PDB file of C-alpha atoms in Angstrom:
ATOM      1  CA  LEU A   1     193.568 190.754 113.420  1.00  0.00           C
ATOM      2  CA  LYS A   2     190.511 190.759 115.682  1.00  0.00           C
ATOM      3  CA  SER A   3     189.739 194.469 115.771  1.00  0.00           C
ATOM      4  CA  LEU A   4     190.319 197.345 113.411  1.00  0.00           C
ATOM      5  CA  ASP A   5     190.099 201.034 114.266  1.00  0.00           C
ATOM      6  CA  ILE A   6     189.235 203.071 111.185  1.00  0.00           C
ATOM      7  CA  SER A   7     187.646 205.884 113.186  1.00  0.00           C
ATOM      8  CA  ASN A   8     190.051 208.387 111.637  1.00  0.00           C
ATOM      9  CA  PHE A   9     189.089 207.439 108.054  1.00  0.00           C
ATOM     10  CA  ASP A  10     187.265 210.088 106.038  1.00  0.00           C
ATOM     11  CA  ILE A  11     185.253 208.238 103.398  1.00  0.00           C
ATOM     12  CA  SER A  12     183.031 211.190 102.499  1.00  0.00           C
ATOM     13  CA  LYS A  13     184.287 211.145  98.886  1.00  0.00           C
ATOM     14  CA  VAL A  14     184.794 207.402  98.472  1.00  0.00           C
ATOM     15  CA  THR A  15     182.729 205.741  95.740  1.00  0.00           C
ATOM     16  CA  SER A  16     184.048 202.164  95.891  1.00  0.00           C
ATOM     17  CA  LEU A  17     184.467 199.881  98.890  1.00  0.00           C
ATOM     18  CA  ASP A  18     184.711 196.671  96.873  1.00  0.00           C
ATOM     19  CA  TRP A  19     186.467 193.845  98.757  1.00  0.00           C
ATOM     20  CA  MET A  20     187.539 196.200 101.590  1.00  0.00           C
ATOM     21  CA  PHE A  21     187.452 193.584 104.381  1.00  0.00           C
ATOM     22  CA  ASP A  22     187.405 190.498 102.163  1.00  0.00           C
ATOM     23  CA  ASN A  23     188.366 187.247 103.897  1.00  0.00           C
ATOM     24  CA  SER A  24     188.963 188.869 107.290  1.00  0.00           C
ATOM     25  CA  TYR A  25     187.795 185.675 108.999  1.00  0.00           C
ATOM     26  CA  ASN A  26     189.108 186.619 112.448  1.00  0.00           C
ATOM     27  CA  LEU A  27     187.913 190.229 112.423  1.00  0.00           C
ATOM     28  CA  VAL A  28     185.364 190.711 115.208  1.00  0.00           C
ATOM     29  CA  THR A  29     185.135 194.500 115.664  1.00  0.00           C
ATOM     30  CA  ILE A  30     185.465 197.465 113.306  1.00  0.00           C
ATOM     31  CA  TYR A  31     185.520 200.856 115.054  1.00  0.00           C
ATOM     32  CA  VAL A  32     184.288 203.964 113.227  1.00  0.00           C
ATOM     33  CA  ASN A  33     183.435 207.524 114.267  1.00  0.00           C
ATOM     34  CA  ASP A  34     180.049 209.207 114.235  1.00  0.00           C
ATOM     35  CA  LYS A  35     180.791 210.820 110.864  1.00  0.00           C
ATOM     36  CA  TRP A  36     181.050 207.458 109.042  1.00  0.00           C
ATOM     37  CA  SER A  37     178.803 207.522 105.979  1.00  0.00           C
ATOM     38  CA  THR A  38     178.627 205.471 102.802  1.00  0.00           C
ATOM     39  CA  ALA A  39     176.340 208.003 101.110  1.00  0.00           C
ATOM     40  CA  LYS A  40     178.659 208.469  98.093  1.00  0.00           C
ATOM     41  CA  VAL A  41     179.517 204.772  97.735  1.00  0.00           C
ATOM     42  CA  THR A  42     178.181 203.342  94.484  1.00  0.00           C
ATOM     43  CA  SER A  43     180.088 200.043  94.507  1.00  0.00           C
ATOM     44  CA  SER A  44     180.636 197.764  97.496  1.00  0.00           C
ATOM     45  CA  ASP A  45     180.806 194.278  96.014  1.00  0.00           C
ATOM     46  CA  LYS A  46     181.867 191.709  98.621  1.00  0.00           C
ATOM     47  CA  MET A  47     182.934 194.427 101.075  1.00  0.00           C
ATOM     48  CA  PHE A  48     182.474 192.033 104.014  1.00  0.00           C
ATOM     49  CA  ASN A  49     182.956 188.793 102.090  1.00  0.00           C
ATOM     50  CA  ASN A  50     183.749 185.909 104.496  1.00  0.00           C
ATOM     51  CA  CYS A  51     183.921 188.136 107.589  1.00  0.00           C
ATOM     52  CA  THR A  52     182.340 185.302 109.526  1.00  0.00           C
ATOM     53  CA  SER A  53     183.418 186.469 113.022  1.00  0.00           C
ATOM     54  CA  LEU A  54     182.224 190.065 112.621  1.00  0.00           C
ATOM     55  CA  VAL A  55     179.889 191.461 115.293  1.00  0.00           C
ATOM     56  CA  GLY A  56     178.500 194.996 115.375  1.00  0.00           C
ATOM     57  CA  GLY A  57     178.600 197.088 118.543  1.00  0.00           C
ATOM     58  CA  ALA A  58     175.013 196.193 119.503  1.00  0.00           C
ATOM     59  CA  GLY A  59     175.280 192.484 118.707  1.00  0.00           C
ATOM     60  CA  THR A  60     174.469 192.129 115.008  1.00  0.00           C
ATOM     61  CA  THR A  61     176.407 189.139 113.674  1.00  0.00           C
ATOM     62  CA  PHE A  62     177.686 188.536 110.169  1.00  0.00           C
ATOM     63  CA  ASN A  63     175.148 187.393 107.609  1.00  0.00           C
ATOM     64  CA  SER A  64     176.499 186.448 104.174  1.00  0.00           C
ATOM     65  CA  ALA A  65     173.368 187.913 102.565  1.00  0.00           C
ATOM     66  CA  TYR A  66     174.663 191.360 103.572  1.00  0.00           C
ATOM     67  CA  ALA A  67     178.280 191.367 102.411  1.00  0.00           C
ATOM     68  CA  ASP A  68     177.989 194.739 100.646  1.00  0.00           C
ATOM     69  CA  LYS A  69     177.535 198.231 102.157  1.00  0.00           C
ATOM     70  CA  THR A  70     174.024 197.425 103.427  1.00  0.00           C
ATOM     71  CA  TYR A  71     175.347 196.788 106.958  1.00  0.00           C
ATOM     72  CA  ALA A  72     178.341 199.153 106.687  1.00  0.00           C
ATOM     73  CA  ARG A  73     176.919 201.347 109.420  1.00  0.00           C
ATOM     74  CA  VAL A  74     177.034 201.671 113.184  1.00  0.00           C
ATOM     75  CA  ASP A  75     175.046 198.804 114.631  1.00  0.00           C
ATOM     76  CA  GLY A  76     171.628 199.637 116.000  1.00  0.00           C
ATOM     77  CA  GLY A  77     171.082 196.046 117.091  1.00  0.00           C
ATOM     78  CA  PRO A  78     170.073 192.846 115.313  1.00  0.00           C
ATOM     79  CA  ASN A  79     166.353 193.462 115.862  1.00  0.00           C
ATOM     80  CA  SER A  80     166.415 197.169 115.045  1.00  0.00           C
ATOM     81  CA  GLU A  81     165.734 198.968 111.793  1.00  0.00           C
ATOM     82  CA  THR A  82     169.468 199.695 111.500  1.00  0.00           C
ATOM     83  CA  PRO A  83     171.493 196.532 112.058  1.00  0.00           C
ATOM     84  CA  GLY A  84     175.137 196.990 111.162  1.00  0.00           C
ATOM     85  CA  TYR A  85     178.595 195.528 111.424  1.00  0.00           C
ATOM     86  CA  LEU A  86     180.326 198.604 112.812  1.00  0.00           C
ATOM     87  CA  THR A  87     181.006 199.764 116.362  1.00  0.00           C
ATOM     88  CA  LEU A  88     180.987 203.432 117.312  1.00  0.00           C
ATOM     89  CA  LYS A  89     184.278 204.448 118.907  1.00  0.00           C
ATOM     90  CA  SER A  90     183.778 206.466 122.045  1.00  0.00           C
ATOM     91  CA  SER A  91     185.304 209.923 121.939  1.00  0.00           C
ATOM     92  CA  ASN A  92     186.605 209.531 125.515  1.00  0.00           C
TER      93      ASN A  92
END
């Protein structure tokens, strides 16, 4: 699996994302919609553990120091204030 489209997921009430993408070594792209928010998430241990091929939509690459929800957002770019591992899915 190289890409995953979870743009239809509603996680507005989700509190745990522990191990969600764990060991998805080949996963490069995760597509989400503009409503994606981890605001209610209180536990995200190893959410992106070993996702070594993951690249956000603006070029942010996987960093093992951020395997929790810290980068579980649409990528603003590796040098921005909002780097992330997720890619916004176009509504076209």
